[in-house]
PDB file of C-alpha atoms in Angstrom:
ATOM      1  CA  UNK A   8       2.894  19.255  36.012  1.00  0.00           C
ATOM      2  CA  UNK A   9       5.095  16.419  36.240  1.00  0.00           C
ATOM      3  CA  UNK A  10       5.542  13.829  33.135  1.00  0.00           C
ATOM      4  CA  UNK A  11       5.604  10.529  33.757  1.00  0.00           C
ATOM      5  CA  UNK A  12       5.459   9.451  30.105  1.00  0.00           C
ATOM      6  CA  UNK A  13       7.341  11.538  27.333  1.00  0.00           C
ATOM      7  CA  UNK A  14       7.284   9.478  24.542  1.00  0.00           C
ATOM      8  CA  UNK A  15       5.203  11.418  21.801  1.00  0.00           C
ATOM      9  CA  UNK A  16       4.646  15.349  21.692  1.00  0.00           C
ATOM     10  CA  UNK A  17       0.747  14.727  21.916  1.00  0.00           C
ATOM     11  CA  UNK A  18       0.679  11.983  24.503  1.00  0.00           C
ATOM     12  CA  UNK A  19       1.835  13.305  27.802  1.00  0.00           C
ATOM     13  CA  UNK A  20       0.428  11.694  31.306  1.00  0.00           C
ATOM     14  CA  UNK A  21       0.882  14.500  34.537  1.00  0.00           C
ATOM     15  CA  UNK A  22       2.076  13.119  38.075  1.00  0.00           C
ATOM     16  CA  UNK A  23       1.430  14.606  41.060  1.00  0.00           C
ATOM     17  CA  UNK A  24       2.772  18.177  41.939  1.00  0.00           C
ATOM     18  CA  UNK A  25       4.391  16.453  44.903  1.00  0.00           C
ATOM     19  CA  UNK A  26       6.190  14.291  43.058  1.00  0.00           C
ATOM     20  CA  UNK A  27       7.675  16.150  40.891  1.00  0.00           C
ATOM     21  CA  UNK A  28      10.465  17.423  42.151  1.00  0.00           C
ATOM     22  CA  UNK A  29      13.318  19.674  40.280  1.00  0.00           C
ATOM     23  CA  UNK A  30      11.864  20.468  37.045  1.00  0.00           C
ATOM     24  CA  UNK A  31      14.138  20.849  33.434  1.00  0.00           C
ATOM     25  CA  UNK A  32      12.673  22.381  30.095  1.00  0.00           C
ATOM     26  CA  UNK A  33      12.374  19.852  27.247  1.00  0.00           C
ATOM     27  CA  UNK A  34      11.398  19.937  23.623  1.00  0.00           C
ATOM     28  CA  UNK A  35       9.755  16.711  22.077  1.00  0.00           C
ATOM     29  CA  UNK A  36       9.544  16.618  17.857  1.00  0.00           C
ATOM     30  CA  UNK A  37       9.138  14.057  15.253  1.00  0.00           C
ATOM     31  CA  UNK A  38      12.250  14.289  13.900  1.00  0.00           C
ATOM     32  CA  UNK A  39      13.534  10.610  13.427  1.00  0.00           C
ATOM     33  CA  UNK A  40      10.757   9.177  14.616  1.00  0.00           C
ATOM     34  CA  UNK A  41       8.543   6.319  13.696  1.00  0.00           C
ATOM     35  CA  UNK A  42       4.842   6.314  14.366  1.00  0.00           C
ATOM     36  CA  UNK A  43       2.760   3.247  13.889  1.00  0.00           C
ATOM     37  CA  UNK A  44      -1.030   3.777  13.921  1.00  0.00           C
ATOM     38  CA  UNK A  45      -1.426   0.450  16.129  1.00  0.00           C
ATOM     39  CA  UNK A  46      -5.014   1.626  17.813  1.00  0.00           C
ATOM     40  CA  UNK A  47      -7.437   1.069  15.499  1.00  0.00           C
ATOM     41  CA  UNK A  48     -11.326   2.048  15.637  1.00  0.00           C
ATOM     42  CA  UNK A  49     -12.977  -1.266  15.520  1.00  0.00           C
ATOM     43  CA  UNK A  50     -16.896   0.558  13.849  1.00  0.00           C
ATOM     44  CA  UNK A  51     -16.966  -1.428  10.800  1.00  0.00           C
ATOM     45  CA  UNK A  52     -18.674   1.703   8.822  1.00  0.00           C
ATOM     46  CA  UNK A  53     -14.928   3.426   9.717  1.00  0.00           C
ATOM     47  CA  UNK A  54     -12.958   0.302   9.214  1.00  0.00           C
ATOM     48  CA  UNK A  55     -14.985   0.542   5.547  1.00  0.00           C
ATOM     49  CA  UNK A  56     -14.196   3.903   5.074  1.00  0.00           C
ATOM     50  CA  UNK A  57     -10.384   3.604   5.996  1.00  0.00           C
ATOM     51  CA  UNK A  58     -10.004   0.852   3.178  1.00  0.00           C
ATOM     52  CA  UNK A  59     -11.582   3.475   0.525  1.00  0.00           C
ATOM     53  CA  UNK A  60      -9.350   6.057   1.508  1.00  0.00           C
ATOM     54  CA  UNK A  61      -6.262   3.515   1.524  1.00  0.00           C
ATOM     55  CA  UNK A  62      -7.544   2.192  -1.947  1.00  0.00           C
ATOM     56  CA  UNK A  63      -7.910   5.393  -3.402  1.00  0.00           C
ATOM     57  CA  UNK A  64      -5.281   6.864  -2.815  1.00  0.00           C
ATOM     58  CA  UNK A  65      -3.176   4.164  -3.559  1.00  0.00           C
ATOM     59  CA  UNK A  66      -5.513   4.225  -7.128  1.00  0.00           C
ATOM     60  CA  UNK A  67      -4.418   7.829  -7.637  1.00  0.00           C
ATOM     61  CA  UNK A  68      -0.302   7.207  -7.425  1.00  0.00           C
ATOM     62  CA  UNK A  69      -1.188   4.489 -10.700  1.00  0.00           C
ATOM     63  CA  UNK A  70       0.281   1.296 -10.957  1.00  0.00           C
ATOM     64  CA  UNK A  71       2.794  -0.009  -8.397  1.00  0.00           C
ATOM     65  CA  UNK A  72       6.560  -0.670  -8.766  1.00  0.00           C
ATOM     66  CA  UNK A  73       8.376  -3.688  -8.033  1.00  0.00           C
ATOM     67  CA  UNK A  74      11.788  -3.579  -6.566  1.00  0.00           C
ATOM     68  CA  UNK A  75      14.451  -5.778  -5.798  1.00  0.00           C
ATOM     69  CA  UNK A  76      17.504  -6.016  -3.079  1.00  0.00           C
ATOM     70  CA  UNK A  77      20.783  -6.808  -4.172  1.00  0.00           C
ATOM     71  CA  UNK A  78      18.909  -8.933  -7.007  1.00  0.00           C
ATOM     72  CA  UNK A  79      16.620 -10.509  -4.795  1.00  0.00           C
ATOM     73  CA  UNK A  80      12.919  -9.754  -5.349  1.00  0.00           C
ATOM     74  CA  UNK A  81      10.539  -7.777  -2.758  1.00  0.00           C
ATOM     75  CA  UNK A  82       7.391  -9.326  -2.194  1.00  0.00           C
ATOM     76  CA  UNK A  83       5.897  -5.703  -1.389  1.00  0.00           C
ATOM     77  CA  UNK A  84       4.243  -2.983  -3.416  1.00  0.00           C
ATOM     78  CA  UNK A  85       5.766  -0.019  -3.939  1.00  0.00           C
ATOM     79  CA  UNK A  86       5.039   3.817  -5.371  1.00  0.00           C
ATOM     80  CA  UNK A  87       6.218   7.427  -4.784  1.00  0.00           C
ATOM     81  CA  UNK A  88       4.351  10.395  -4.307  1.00  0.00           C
ATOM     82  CA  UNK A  89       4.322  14.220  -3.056  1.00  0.00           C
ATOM     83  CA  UNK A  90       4.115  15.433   0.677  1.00  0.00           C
ATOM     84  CA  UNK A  91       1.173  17.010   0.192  1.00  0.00           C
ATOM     85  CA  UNK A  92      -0.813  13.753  -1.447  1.00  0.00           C
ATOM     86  CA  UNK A  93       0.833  11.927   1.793  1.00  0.00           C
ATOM     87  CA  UNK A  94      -0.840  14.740   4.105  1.00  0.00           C
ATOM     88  CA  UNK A  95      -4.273  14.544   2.073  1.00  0.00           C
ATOM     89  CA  UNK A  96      -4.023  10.978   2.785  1.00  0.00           C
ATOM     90  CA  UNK A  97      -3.514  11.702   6.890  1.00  0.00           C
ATOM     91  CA  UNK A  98      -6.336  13.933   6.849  1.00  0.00           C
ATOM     92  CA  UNK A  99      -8.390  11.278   5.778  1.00  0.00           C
ATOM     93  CA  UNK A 100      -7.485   8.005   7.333  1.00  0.00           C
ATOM     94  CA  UNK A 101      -9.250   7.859  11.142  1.00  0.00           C
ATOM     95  CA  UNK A 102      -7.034   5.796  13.380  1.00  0.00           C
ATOM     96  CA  UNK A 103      -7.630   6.131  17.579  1.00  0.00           C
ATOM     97  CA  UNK A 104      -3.906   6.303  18.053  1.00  0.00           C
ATOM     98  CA  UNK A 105      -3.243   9.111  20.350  1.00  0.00           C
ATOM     99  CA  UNK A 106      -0.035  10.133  18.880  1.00  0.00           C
ATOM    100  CA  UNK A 107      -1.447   9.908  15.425  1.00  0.00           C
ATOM    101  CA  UNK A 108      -3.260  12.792  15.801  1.00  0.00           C
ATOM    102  CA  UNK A 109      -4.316  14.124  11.759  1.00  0.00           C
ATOM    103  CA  UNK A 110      -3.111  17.852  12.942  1.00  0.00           C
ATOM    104  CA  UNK A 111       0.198  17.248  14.585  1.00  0.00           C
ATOM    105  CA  UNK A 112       1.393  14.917  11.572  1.00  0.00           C
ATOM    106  CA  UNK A 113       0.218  17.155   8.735  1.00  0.00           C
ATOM    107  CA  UNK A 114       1.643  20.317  10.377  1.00  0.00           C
ATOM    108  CA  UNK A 115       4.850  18.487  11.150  1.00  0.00           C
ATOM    109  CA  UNK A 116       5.058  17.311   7.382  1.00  0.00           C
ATOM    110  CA  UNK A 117       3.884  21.138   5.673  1.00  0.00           C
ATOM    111  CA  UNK A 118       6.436  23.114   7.842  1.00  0.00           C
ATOM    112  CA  UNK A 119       9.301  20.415   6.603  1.00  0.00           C
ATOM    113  CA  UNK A 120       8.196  20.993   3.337  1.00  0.00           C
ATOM    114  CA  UNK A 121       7.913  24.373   3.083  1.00  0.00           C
ATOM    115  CA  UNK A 122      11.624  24.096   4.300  1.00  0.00           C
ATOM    116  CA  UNK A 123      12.605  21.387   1.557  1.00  0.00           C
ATOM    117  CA  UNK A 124      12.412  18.590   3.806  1.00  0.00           C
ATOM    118  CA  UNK A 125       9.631  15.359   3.491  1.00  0.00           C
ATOM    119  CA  UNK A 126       8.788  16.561  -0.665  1.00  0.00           C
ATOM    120  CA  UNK A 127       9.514  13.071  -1.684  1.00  0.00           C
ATOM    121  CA  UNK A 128       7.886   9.820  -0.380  1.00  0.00           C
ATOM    122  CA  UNK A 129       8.184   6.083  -1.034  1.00  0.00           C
ATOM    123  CA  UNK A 130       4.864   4.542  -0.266  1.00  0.00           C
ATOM    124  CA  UNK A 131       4.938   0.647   0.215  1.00  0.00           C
ATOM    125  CA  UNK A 132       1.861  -2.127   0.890  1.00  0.00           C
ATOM    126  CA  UNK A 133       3.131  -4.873   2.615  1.00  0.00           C
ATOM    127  CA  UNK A 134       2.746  -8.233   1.376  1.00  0.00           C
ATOM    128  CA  UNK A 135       3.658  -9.970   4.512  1.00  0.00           C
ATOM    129  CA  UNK A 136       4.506 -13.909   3.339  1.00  0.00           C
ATOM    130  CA  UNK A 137       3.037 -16.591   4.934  1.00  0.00           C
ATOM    131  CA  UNK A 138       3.995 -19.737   5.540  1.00  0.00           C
ATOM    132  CA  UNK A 139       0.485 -21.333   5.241  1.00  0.00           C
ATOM    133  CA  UNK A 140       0.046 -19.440   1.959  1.00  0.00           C
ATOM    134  CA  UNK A 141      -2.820 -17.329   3.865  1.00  0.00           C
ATOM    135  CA  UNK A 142      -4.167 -14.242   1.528  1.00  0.00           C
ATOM    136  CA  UNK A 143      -6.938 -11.797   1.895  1.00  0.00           C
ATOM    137  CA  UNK A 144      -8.976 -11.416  -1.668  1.00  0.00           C
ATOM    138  CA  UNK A 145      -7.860  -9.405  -4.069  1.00  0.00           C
ATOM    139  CA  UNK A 146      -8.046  -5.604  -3.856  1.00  0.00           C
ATOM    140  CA  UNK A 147      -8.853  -3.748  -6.524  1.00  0.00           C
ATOM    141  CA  UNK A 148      -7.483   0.081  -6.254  1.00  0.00           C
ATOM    142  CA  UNK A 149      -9.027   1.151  -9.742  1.00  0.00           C
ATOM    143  CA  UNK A 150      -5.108   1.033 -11.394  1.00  0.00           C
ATOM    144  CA  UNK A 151      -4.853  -2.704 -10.335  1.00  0.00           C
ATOM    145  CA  UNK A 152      -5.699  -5.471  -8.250  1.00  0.00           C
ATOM    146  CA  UNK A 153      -3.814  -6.459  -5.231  1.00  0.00           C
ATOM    147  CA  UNK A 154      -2.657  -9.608  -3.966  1.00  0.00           C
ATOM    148  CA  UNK A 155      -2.171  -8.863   0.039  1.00  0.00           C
ATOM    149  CA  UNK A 156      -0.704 -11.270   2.507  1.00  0.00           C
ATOM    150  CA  UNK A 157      -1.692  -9.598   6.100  1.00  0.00           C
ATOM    151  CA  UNK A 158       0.054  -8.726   8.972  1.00  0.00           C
ATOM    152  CA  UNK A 159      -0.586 -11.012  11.751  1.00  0.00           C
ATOM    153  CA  UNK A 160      -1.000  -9.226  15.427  1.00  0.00           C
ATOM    154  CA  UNK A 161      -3.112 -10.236  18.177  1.00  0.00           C
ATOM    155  CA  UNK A 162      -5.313  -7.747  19.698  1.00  0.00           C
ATOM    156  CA  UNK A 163      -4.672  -6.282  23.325  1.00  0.00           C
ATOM    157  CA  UNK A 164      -8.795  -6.035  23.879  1.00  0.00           C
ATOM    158  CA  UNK A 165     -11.452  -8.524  23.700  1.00  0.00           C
ATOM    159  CA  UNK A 166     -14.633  -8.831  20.919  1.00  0.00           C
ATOM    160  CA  UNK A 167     -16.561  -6.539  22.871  1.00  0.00           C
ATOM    161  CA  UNK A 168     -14.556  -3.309  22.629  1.00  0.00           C
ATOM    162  CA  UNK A 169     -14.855  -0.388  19.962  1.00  0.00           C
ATOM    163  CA  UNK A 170     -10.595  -0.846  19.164  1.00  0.00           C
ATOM    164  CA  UNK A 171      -8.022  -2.487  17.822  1.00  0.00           C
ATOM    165  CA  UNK A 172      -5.137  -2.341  19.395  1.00  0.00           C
ATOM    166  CA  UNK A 173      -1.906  -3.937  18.129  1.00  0.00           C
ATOM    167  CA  UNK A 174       0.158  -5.916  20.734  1.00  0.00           C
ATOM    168  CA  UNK A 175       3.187  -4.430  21.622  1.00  0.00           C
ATOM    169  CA  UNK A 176       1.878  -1.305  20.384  1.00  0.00           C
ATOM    170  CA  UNK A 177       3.591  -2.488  16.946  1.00  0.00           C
ATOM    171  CA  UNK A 178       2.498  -2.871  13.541  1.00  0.00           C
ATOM    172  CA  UNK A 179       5.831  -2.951  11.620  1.00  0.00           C
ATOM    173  CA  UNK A 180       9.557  -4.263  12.430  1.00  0.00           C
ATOM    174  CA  UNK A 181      12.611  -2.434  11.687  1.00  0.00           C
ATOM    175  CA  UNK A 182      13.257  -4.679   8.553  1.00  0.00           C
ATOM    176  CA  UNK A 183      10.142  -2.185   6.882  1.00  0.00           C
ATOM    177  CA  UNK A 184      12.478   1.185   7.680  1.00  0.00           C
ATOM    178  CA  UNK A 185      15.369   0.258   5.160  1.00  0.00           C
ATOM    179  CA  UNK A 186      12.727  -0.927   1.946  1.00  0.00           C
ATOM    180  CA  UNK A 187      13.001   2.780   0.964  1.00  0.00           C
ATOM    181  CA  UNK A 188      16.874   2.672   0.611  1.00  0.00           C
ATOM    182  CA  UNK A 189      18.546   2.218  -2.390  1.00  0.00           C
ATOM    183  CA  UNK A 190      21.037  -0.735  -2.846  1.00  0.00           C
ATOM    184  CA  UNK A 191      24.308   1.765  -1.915  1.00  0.00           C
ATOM    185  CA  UNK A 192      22.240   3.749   1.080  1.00  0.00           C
ATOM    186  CA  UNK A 193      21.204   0.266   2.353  1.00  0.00           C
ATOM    187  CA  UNK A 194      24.681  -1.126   2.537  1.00  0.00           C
ATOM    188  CA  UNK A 195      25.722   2.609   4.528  1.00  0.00           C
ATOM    189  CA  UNK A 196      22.978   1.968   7.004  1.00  0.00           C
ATOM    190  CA  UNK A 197      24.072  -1.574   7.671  1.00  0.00           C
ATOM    191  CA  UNK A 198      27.313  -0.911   8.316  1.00  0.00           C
ATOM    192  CA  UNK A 199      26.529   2.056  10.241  1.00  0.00           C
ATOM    193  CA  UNK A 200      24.224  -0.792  12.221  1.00  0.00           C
ATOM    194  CA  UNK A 201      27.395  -2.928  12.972  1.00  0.00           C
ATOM    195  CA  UNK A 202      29.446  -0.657  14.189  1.00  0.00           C
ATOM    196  CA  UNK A 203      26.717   0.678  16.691  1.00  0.00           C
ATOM    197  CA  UNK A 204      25.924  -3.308  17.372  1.00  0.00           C
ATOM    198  CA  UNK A 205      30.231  -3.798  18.082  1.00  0.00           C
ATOM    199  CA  UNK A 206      30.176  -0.497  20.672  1.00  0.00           C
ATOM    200  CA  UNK A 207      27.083  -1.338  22.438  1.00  0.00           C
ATOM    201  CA  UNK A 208      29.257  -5.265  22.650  1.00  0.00           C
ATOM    202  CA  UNK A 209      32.611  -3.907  24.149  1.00  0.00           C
ATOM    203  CA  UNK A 210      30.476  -1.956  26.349  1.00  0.00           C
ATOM    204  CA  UNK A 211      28.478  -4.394  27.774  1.00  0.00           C
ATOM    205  CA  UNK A 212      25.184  -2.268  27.093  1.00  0.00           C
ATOM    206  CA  UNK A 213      23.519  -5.159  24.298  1.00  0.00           C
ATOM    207  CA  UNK A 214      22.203  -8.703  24.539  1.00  0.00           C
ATOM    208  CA  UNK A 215      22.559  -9.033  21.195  1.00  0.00           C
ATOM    209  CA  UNK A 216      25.595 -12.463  20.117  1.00  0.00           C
ATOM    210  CA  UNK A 217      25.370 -12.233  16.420  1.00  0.00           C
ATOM    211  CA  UNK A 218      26.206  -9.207  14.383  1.00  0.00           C
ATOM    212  CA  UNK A 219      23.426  -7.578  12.844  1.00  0.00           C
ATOM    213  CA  UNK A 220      22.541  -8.885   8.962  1.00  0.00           C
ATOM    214  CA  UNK A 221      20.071  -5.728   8.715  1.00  0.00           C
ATOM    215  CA  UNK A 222      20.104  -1.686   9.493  1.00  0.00           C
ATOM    216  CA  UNK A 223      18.511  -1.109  12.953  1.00  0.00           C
ATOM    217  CA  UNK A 224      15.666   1.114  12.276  1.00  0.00           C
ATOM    218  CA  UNK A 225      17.780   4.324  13.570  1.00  0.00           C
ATOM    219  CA  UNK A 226      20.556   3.136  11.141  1.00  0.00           C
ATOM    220  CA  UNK A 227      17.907   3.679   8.344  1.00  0.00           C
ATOM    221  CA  UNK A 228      16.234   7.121   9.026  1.00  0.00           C
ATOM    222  CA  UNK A 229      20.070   8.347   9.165  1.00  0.00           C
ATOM    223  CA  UNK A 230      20.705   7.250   6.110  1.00  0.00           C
ATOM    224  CA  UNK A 231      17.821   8.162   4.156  1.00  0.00           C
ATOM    225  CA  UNK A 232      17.700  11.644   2.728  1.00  0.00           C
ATOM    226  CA  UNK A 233      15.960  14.440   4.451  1.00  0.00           C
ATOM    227  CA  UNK A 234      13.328  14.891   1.518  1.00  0.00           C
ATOM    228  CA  UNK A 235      12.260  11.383   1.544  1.00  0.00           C
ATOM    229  CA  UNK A 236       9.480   9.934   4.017  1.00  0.00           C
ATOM    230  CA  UNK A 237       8.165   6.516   4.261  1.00  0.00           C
ATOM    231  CA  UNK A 238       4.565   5.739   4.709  1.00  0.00           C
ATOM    232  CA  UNK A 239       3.862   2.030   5.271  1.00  0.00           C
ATOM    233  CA  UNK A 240       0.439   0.223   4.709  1.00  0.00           C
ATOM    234  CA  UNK A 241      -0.522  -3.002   5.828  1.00  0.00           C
ATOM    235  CA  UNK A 242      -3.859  -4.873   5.521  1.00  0.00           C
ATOM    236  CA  UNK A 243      -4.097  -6.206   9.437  1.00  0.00           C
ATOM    237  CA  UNK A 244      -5.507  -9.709  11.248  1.00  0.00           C
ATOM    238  CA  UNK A 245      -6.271  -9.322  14.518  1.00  0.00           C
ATOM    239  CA  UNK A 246      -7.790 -12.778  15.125  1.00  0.00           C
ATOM    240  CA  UNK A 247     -11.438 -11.978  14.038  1.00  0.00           C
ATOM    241  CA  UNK A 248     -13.447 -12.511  10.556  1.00  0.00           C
ATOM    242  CA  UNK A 249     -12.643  -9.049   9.249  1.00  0.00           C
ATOM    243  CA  UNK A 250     -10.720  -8.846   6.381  1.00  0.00           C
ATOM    244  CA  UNK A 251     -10.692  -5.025   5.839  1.00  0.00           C
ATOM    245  CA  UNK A 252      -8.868  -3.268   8.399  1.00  0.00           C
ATOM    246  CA  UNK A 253      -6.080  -1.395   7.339  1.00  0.00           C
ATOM    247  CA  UNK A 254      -3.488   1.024   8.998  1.00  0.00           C
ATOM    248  CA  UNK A 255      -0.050   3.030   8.666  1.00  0.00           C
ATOM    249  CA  UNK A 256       3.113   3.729   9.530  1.00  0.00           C
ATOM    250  CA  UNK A 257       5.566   6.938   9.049  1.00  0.00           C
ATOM    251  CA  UNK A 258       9.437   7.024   9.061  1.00  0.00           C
ATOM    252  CA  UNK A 259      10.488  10.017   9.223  1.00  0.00           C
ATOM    253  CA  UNK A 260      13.800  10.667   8.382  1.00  0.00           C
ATOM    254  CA  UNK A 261      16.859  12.444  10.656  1.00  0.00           C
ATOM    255  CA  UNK A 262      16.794  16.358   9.892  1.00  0.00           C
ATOM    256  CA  UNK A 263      19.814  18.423  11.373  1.00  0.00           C
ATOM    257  CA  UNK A 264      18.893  20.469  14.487  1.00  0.00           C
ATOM    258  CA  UNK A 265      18.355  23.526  12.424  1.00  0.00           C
ATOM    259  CA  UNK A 266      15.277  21.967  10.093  1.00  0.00           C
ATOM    260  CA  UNK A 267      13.876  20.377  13.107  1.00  0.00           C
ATOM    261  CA  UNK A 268      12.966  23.938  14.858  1.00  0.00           C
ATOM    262  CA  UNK A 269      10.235  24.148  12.559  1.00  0.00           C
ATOM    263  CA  UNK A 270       8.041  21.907  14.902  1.00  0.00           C
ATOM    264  CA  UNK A 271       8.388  21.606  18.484  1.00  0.00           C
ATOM    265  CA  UNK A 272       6.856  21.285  21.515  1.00  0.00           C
ATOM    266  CA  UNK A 273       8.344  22.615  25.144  1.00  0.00           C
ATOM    267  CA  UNK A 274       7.152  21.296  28.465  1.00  0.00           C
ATOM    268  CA  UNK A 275       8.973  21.154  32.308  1.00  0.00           C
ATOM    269  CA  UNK A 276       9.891  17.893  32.980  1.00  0.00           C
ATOM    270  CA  UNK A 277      11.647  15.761  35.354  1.00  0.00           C
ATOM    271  CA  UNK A 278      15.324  15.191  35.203  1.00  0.00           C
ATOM    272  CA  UNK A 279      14.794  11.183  35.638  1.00  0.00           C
ATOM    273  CA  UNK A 280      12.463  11.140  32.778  1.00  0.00           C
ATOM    274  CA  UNK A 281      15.419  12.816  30.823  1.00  0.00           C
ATOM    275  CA  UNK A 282      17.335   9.648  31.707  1.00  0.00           C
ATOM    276  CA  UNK A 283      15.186   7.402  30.436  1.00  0.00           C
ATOM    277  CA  UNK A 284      14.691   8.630  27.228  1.00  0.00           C
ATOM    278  CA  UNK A 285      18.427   9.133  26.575  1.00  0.00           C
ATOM    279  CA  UNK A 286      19.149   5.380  27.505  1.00  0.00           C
ATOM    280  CA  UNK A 287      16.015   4.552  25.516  1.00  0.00           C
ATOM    281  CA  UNK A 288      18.202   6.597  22.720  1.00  0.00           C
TER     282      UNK A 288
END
């Protein structure tokens, strides 16, 4: 079969036999990737059920941690966990996001761990700000109550459809990558962000006039060590009266070719498609 689409190892669309052409092997992994749970079942008794989980397990990692950058105050809640309290969490959350599937992520995250990799996670609730002073009520998670500004996104479908789905296919921004990063790591991944930002400008190959004033999201995941993931959680308005949908997002940090063997996933593939996803790169 020929792939049209290679973005994710579980979400792979086939082209015609015809059109195929010269085929290459190819190995797709999570390594470095981000993955942002941006369908969303719309069934209100799973929407109901995601919050538990989310509150739960947020109640079970106790009372959240404030943090600051460079002095300056983050809005957001933070904790830490295990791997293994981030996969129970997976297991449990139902999102309709192909790429999101429970198995793939879990298995991804045990084999890193079993390897040293992905032991340590920050876990952060974002308080997105707005300008209005909009806020959901309070959520209680059985340690404390919550305060959550939502994240704003408009919704691909109309009313009458059983999803969510984010548009763009986003839920976070790269800003979110870099919360995890300490004050010193941070300032690395920046400047590891403006020297990629100058090369791309001498070679003509960005759009981009003004240099950078935070890590690109690539920039981050470098940066960050290789037994730390970041799962992001963010309370969600799509436009409608609902108030309880929730969702995720996992960083997942750069591992050196030899950790990233543990998990991945060979398929033939056109040589084009190759070329796309290394300008993409």
């Amino acid at each position: 079969y020929g792939l049209k689409v290679m973005r994710f190892p579980g979400v792979l669309e086939a082209t015609a036999r015809n059109k195929f052409g010269a085929a290459v092997r190819g190995k797709l992994s999570l390594n470095k990737t981000t993955l942002q749970a941006y369908k969303l079942f719309r069934d209100e008794a799973i929407v109901e059920r995601n919050k538990n989980v989310l509150l739960d397990f947020l109640g079970q990692l106790g009372h959240s941690e404030h943090r600051e950058r460079f002095g300056v105050p983050s809005h957001n809640y933070f904790w830490h966990c295990s791997g293994y309290q981030v996969v129970n969490f997976i297991k449990n959350f139902k999102t309709a996001t192909e790429q999101m599937q429970p198995g793939l992520l879990t298995s991804y995250i045990n084999k890193q761990m079993a390897k040293g990799n992905l032991t340590e996670w920050t876990v952060v609730l974002a308080n997105v700000q707005d300008k209005n002073g909009k806020v959901r009520p309070p959520f209680g998670t059985g340690a404390e109550t919550l305060i959550i500004g939502p994240s704003v996104r408009g919704n691909n479908l109309g009313r009458d459809s059983g999803f969510y789905i984010a548009n763009n296919a986003a839920v976070s921004g790269p800003s979110y990558e870099s919360l995890d990063l300490t004050d010193e790591e941070y300032q690395k991944a920046l400047d590891m962000t403006i020297q990629e930002w100058e090369k791309a400008k001498a070679e003509g190959k960005t759009k981009r006039k003004t240099k950078p004033t935070a890590p690109f999201a690539n920039c981050a995941k470098a940066v960050r060590k290789k037994g730390n993931g970041l799962l992001l959680l963010f309370n969600m308005d799509f436009g409608d009266t609902n108030p309880l949908v929730f969702t995720y997002v996992l960083s997942l940090p750069y591992l050196a070719d030899k950790d990233d063997v543990t998990i991945a996933y060979e398929y033939m593939g056109n040589p084009n498609a190759f070329k796309v996803l290394e300008n993409d790169d």
